[in-house]
CSV table of C-alpha atoms and ligand atoms in Angstrom, one decimal:
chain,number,residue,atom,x,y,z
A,1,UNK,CA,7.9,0.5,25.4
A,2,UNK,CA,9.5,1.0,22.4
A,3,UNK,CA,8.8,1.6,18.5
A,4,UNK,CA,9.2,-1.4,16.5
A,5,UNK,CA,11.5,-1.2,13.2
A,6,UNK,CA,10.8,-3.6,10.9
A,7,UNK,CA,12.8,-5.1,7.9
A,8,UNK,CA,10.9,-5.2,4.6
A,9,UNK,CA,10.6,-8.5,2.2
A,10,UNK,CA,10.9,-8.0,-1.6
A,11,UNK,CA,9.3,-9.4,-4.5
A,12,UNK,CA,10.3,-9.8,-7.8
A,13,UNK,CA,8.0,-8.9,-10.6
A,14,UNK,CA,8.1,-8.9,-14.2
A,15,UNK,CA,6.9,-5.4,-14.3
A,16,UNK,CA,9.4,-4.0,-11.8
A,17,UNK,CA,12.4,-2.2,-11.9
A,18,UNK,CA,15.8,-1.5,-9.7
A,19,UNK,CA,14.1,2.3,-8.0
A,20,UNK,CA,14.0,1.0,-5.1
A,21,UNK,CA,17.5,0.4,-4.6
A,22,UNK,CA,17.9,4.3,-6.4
A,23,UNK,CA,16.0,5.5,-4.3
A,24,UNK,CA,15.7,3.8,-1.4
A,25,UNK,CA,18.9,2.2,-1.3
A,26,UNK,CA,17.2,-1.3,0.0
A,27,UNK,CA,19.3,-4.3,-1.4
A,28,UNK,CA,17.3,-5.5,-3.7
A,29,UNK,CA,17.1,-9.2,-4.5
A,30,UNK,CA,17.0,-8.6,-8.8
A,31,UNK,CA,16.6,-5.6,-11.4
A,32,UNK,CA,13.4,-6.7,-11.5
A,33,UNK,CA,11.9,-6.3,-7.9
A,34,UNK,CA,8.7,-4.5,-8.3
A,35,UNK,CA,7.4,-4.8,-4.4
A,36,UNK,CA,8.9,-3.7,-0.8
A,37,UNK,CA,6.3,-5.3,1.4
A,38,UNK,CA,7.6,-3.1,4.2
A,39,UNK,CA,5.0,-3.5,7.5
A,40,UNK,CA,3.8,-6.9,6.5
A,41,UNK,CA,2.0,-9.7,9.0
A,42,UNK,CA,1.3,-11.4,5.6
A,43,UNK,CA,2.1,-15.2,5.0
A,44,UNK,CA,3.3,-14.6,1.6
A,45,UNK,CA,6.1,-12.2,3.2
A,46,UNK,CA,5.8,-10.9,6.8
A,47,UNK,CA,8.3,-8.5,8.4
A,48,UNK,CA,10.9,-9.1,10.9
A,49,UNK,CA,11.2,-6.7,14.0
A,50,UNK,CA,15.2,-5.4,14.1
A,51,UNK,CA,15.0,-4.1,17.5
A,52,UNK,CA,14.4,-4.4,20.7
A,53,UNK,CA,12.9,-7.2,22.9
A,54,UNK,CA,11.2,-8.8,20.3
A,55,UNK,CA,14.1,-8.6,17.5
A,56,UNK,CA,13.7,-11.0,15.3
A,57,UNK,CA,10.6,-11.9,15.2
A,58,UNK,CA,7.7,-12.2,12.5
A,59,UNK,CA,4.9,-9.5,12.4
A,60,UNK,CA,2.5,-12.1,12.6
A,61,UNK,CA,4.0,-13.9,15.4
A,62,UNK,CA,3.7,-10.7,17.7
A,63,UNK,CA,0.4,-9.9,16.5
A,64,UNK,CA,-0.4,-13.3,18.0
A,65,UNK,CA,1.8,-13.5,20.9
A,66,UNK,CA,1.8,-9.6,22.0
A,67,UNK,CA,-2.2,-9.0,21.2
A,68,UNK,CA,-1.6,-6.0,23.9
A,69,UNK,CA,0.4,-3.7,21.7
A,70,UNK,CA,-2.2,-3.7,19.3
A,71,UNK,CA,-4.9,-2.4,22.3
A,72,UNK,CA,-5.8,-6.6,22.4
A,73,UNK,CA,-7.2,-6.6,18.9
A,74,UNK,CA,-10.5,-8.9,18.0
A,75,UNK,CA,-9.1,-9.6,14.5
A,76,UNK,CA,-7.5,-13.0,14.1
A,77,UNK,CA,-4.9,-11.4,11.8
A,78,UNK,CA,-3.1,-7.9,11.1
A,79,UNK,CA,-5.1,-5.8,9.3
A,80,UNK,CA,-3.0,-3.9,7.2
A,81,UNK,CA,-0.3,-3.9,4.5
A,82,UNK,CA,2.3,-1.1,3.6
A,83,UNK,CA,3.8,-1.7,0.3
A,84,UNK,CA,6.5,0.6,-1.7
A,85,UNK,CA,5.6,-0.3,-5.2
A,86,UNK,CA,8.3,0.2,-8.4
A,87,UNK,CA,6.3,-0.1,-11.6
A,88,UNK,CA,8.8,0.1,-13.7
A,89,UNK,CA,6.6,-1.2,-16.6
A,90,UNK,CA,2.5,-1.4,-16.8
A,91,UNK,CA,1.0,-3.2,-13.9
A,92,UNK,CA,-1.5,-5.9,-15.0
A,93,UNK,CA,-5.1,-4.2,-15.0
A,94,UNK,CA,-6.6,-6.1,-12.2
A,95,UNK,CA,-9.3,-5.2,-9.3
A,96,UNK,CA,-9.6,-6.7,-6.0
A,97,UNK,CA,-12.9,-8.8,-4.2
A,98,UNK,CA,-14.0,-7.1,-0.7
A,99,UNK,CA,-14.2,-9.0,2.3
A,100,UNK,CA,-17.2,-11.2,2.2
A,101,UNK,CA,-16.3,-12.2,-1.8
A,102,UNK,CA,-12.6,-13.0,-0.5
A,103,UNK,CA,-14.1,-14.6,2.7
A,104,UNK,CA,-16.2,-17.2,0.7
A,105,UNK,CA,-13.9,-17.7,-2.5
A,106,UNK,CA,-10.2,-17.4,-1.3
A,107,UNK,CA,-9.7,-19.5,2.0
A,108,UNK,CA,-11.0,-16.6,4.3
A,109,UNK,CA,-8.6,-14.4,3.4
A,110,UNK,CA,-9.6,-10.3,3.6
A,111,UNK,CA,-10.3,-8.3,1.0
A,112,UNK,CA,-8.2,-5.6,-0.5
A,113,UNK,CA,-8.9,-2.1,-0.5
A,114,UNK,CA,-6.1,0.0,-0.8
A,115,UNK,CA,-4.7,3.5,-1.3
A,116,UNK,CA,-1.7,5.0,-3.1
A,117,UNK,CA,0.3,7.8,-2.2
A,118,UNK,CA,2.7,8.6,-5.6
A,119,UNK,CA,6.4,9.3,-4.3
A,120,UNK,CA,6.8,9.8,-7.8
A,121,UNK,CA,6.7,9.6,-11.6
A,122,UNK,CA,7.5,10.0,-14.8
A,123,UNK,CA,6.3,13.5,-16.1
A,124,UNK,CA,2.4,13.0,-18.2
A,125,UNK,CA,2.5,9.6,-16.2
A,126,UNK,CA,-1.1,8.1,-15.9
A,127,UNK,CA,-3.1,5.3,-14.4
A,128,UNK,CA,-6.0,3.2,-15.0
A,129,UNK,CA,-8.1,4.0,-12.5
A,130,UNK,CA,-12.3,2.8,-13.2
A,131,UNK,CA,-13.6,1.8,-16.5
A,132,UNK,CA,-16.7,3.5,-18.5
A,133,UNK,CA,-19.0,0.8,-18.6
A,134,UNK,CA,-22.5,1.7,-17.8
A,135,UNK,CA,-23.9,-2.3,-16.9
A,136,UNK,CA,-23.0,-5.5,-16.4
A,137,UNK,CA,-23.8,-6.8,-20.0
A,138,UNK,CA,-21.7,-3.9,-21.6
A,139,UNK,CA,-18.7,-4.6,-18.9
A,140,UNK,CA,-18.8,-8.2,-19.8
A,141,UNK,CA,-19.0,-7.6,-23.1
A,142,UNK,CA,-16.4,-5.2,-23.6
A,143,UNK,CA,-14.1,-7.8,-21.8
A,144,UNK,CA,-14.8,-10.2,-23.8
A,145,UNK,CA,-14.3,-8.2,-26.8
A,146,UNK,CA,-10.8,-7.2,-26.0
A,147,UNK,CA,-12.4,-3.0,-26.0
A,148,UNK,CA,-9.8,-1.6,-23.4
A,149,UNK,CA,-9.3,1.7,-24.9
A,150,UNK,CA,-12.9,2.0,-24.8
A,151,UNK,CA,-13.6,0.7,-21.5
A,152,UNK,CA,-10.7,1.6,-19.1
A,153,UNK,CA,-10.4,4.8,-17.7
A,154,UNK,CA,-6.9,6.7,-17.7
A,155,UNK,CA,-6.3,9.6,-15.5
A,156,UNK,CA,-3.5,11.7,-15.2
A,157,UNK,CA,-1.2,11.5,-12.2
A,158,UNK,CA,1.7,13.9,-10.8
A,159,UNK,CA,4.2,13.6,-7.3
A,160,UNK,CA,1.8,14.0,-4.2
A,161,UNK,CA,-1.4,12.6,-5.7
A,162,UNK,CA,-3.5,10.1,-3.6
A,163,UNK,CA,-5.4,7.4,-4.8
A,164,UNK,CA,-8.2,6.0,-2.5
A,165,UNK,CA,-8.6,2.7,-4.3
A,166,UNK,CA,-12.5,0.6,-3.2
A,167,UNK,CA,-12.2,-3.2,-3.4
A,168,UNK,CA,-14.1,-3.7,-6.6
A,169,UNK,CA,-12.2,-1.1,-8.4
A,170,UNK,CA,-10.9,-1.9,-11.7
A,171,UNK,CA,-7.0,0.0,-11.7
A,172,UNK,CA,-3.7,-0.8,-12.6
A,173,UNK,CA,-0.3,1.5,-12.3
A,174,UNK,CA,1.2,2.3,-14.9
A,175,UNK,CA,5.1,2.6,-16.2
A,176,UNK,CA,7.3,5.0,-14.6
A,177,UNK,CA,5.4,5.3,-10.9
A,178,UNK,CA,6.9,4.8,-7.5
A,179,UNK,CA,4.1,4.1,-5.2
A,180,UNK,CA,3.5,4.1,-1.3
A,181,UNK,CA,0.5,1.5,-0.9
A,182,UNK,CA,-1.5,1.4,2.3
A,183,UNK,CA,-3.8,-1.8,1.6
A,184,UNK,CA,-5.9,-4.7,3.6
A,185,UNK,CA,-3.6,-7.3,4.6
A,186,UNK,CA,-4.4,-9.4,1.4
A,187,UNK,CA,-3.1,-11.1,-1.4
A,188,UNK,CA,-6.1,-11.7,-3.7
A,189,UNK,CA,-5.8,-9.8,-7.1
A,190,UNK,CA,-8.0,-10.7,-10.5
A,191,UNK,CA,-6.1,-9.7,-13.2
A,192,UNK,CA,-8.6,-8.9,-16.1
A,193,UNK,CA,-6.2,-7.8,-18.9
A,194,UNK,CA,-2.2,-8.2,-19.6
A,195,UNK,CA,-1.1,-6.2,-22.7
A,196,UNK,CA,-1.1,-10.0,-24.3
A,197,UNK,CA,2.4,-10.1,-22.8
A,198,UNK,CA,4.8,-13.4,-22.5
A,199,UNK,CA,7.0,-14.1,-19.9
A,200,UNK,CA,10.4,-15.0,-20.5
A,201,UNK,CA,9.4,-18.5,-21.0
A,202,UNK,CA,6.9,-17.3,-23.9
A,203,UNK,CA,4.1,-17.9,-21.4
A,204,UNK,CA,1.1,-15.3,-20.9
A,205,UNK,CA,-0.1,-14.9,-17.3
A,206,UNK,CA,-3.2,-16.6,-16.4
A,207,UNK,CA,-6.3,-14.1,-15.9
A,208,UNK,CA,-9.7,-14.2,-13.5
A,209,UNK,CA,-12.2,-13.0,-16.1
A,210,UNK,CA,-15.0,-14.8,-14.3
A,211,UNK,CA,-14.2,-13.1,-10.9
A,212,UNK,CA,-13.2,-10.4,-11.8
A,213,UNK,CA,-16.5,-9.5,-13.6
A,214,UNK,CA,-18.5,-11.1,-10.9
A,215,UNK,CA,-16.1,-8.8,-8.2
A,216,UNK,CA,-16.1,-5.5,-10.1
A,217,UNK,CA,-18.0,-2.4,-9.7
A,218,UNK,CA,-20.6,-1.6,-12.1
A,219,UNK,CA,-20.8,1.8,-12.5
A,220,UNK,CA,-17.8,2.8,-11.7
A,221,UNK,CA,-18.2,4.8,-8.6
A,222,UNK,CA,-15.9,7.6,-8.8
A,223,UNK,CA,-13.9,8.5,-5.4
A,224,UNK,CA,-12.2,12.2,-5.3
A,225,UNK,CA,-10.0,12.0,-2.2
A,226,UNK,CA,-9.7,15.7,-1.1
A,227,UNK,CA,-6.6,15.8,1.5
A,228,UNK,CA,-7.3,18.2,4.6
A,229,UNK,CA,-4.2,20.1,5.7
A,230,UNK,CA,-3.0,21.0,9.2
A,231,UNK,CA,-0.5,22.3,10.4
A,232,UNK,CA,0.7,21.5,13.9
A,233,UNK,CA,3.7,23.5,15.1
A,234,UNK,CA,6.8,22.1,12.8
A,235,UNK,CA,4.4,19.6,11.1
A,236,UNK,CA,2.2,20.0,8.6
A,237,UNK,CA,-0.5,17.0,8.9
A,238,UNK,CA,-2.1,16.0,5.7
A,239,UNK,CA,-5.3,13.6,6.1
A,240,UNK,CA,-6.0,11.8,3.4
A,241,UNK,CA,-8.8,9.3,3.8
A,242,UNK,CA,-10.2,8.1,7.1
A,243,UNK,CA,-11.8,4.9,5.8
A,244,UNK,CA,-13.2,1.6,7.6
A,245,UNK,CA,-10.4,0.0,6.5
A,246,UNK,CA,-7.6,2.5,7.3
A,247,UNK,CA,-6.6,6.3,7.8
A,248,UNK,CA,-3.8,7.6,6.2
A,249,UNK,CA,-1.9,10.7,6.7
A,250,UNK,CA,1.0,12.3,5.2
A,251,UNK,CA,4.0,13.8,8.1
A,252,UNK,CA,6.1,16.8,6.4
A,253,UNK,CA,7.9,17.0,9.9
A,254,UNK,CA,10.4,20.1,9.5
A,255,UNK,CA,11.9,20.9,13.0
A,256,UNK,CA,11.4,19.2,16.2
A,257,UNK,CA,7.8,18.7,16.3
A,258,UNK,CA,5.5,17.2,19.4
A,259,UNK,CA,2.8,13.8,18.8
A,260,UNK,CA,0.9,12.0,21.4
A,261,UNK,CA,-0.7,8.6,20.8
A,262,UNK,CA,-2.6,5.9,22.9
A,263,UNK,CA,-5.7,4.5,21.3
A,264,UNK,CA,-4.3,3.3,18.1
A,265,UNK,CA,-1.0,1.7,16.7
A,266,UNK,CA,0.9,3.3,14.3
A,267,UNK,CA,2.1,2.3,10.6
A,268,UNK,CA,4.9,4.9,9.7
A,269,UNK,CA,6.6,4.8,6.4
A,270,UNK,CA,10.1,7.3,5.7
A,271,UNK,CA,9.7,8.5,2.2
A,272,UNK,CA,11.7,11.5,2.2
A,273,UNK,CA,14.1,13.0,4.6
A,274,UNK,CA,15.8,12.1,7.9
A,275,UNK,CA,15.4,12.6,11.4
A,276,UNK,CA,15.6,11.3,15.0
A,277,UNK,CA,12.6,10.4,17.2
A,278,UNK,CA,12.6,10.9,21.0
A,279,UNK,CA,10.2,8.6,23.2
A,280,UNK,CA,11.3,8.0,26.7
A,281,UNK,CA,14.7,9.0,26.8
A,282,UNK,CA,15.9,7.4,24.3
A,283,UNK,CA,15.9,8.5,20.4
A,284,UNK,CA,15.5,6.3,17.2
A,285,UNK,CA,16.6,7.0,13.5
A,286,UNK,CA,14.7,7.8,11.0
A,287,UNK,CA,15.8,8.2,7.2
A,288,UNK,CA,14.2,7.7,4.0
A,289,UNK,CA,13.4,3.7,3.8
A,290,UNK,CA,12.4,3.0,7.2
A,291,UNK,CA,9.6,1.4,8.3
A,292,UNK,CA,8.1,1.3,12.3
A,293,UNK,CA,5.1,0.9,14.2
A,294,UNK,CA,4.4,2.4,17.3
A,295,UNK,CA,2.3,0.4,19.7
A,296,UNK,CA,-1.2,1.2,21.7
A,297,UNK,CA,0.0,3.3,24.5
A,298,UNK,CA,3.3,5.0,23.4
A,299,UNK,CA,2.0,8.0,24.0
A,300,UNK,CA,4.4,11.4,23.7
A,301,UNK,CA,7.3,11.6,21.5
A,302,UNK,CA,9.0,14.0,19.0
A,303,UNK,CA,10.4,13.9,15.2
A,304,UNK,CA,12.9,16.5,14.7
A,305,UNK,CA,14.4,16.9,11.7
A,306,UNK,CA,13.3,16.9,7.8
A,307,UNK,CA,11.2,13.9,6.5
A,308,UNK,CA,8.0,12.8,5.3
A,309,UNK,CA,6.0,10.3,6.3
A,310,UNK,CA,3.1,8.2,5.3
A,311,UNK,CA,1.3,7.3,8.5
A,312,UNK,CA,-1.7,4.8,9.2
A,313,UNK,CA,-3.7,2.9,11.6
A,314,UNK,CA,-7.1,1.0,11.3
B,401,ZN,ZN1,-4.2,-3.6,-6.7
């Protein structure tokens, strides 16, 4: 058995930048890639394995084909999605059906709660995260009366921060913010408001008002994510949620440092650091940028070195 390194697909965006060739050092398709979809099974951009017995395959075509490293899974596709996200300008302020909304309305596709974990920003960066509207009517209305100072909600964001983000959650990230995203394998996104900007052909992008108002959370329900910290020999283990969609944990490995897993697979993300991990005999490396998952039943191994990761499973 052995981890499975994955190579990411990347996605050009008006809104991005070139960081995650600064940063990451990825070869980056244009200086405007906003997206590293980096553990995908998606079929707008799955990863490819690099290693291995199963090199060169899709993440999807696994998930189908090898249902027993994911502990033979009931769910006809791969749950999750780990993005690294360069906003480089304002994200469209957009929010996200859930399951049964997506289900019904966009060919049975999931819904998309997700999560960010800020790598990093600009200093006094911020975020829309929520709007102030207290019912529907005045949500709607708002909306319709082009009020977004009034009705979105900004907060402040710094390095570290994590962002638990509900489907139904109006939010958009803002210039100057690298992101790790840990998200419902899903594509579906309502955009609700676009600065009025043009593309380069003069065009605005199209918005979802009518879903998005039907999708949206009225109150806004406001989610504090408070991390719990661990430490476990060399590692520090920072849990940040532990949702039904996804757990996500942060890795600050710093010295050889013992893990044991069985039940679930797991989605690990390099953001910081390098190191080597030893399963089996054999050891792997890790360095800022890579992306692996370990299957059901890999049981012991060790990290030793200095990185951070951002780890999940379902
Ligand atoms: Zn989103």
């Amino acid at each position: 058995m052995q981890p499975l390194f994955l190579k990411p697909v990347f996605k050009e965006r008006i809104w991005g930048g070139t960081a995650l060739q600064n940063e990451f050092g990825y070869e980056i398709p244009t200086r405007n890639t906003g997206e590293c979809w980096a553990i995908s099974a998606h079929s707008n951009g799955p990863s490819i394995v690099e290693n291995g017995s199963f090199a060169g395959m899709t993440l999807d075509k696994l998930w189908r084909e090898h249902p027993e490293l994911f502990g033979n899974p009931k769910g006809a596709v791969f749950p999750l999605l780990t993005k690294i996200l360069d906003a480089n300008m304002d994200l469209s302020v957009q929010v996200h059906p859930d399951d049964s909304f997506a289900m019904l309305n966009e060919n049975g596709e999931l819904g998309k709660t997700e999560c960010w974990y800020i790598i990093d920003c600009k200093e006094d960066a911020d975020m829309i995260f929520g709007h102030n509207a207290a019912s529907k009517e005045e949500l709607v209305e708002q909306i319709n009366d082009g009020k977004w100072d009034e009705l979105l909600r900004r907060v402040k964001i710094k390095p570290g921060d994590f962002f638990y983000v509900p489907s139904g959650t109006i939010h958009a990230l803002c210039e100057g913010t690298l992101v790790l995203e840990t998200q419902q394998s899903s594509d579906t996104t309502y955009r609700v408001y676009d600065y009025d900007r043009r593309d380069a052909e003069g065009n605005l992008r199209d918005l979802h008002l009518e879903k998005a108002m039907e999708v949206t959370t009225v109150p806004h329900k406001v989610t504090v994510s408070t991390p719990v910290v661990k430490e476990q020999g060399n590692a520090r283990i920072t849990t940040f949620v532990e949702s039904e969609f996804f757990s996500v944990y942060k890795w600050d490995v710093s010295g050889k440092s013992a893990f044991s897993f069985n039940n679930h697979y797991l989605l690990l993300s390099v953001i910081k650091g390098e190191g080597l991990l030893f399963h089996a005999g054999e050891h792997y490396e890790l360095k800022k940028g890579t992306h692996l998952i370990l299957p059901v039943g890999f049981g012991e191994f060790e990290v030793d070195g200095d990185c951070e990761l951002i780890v999940s499973h379902t």
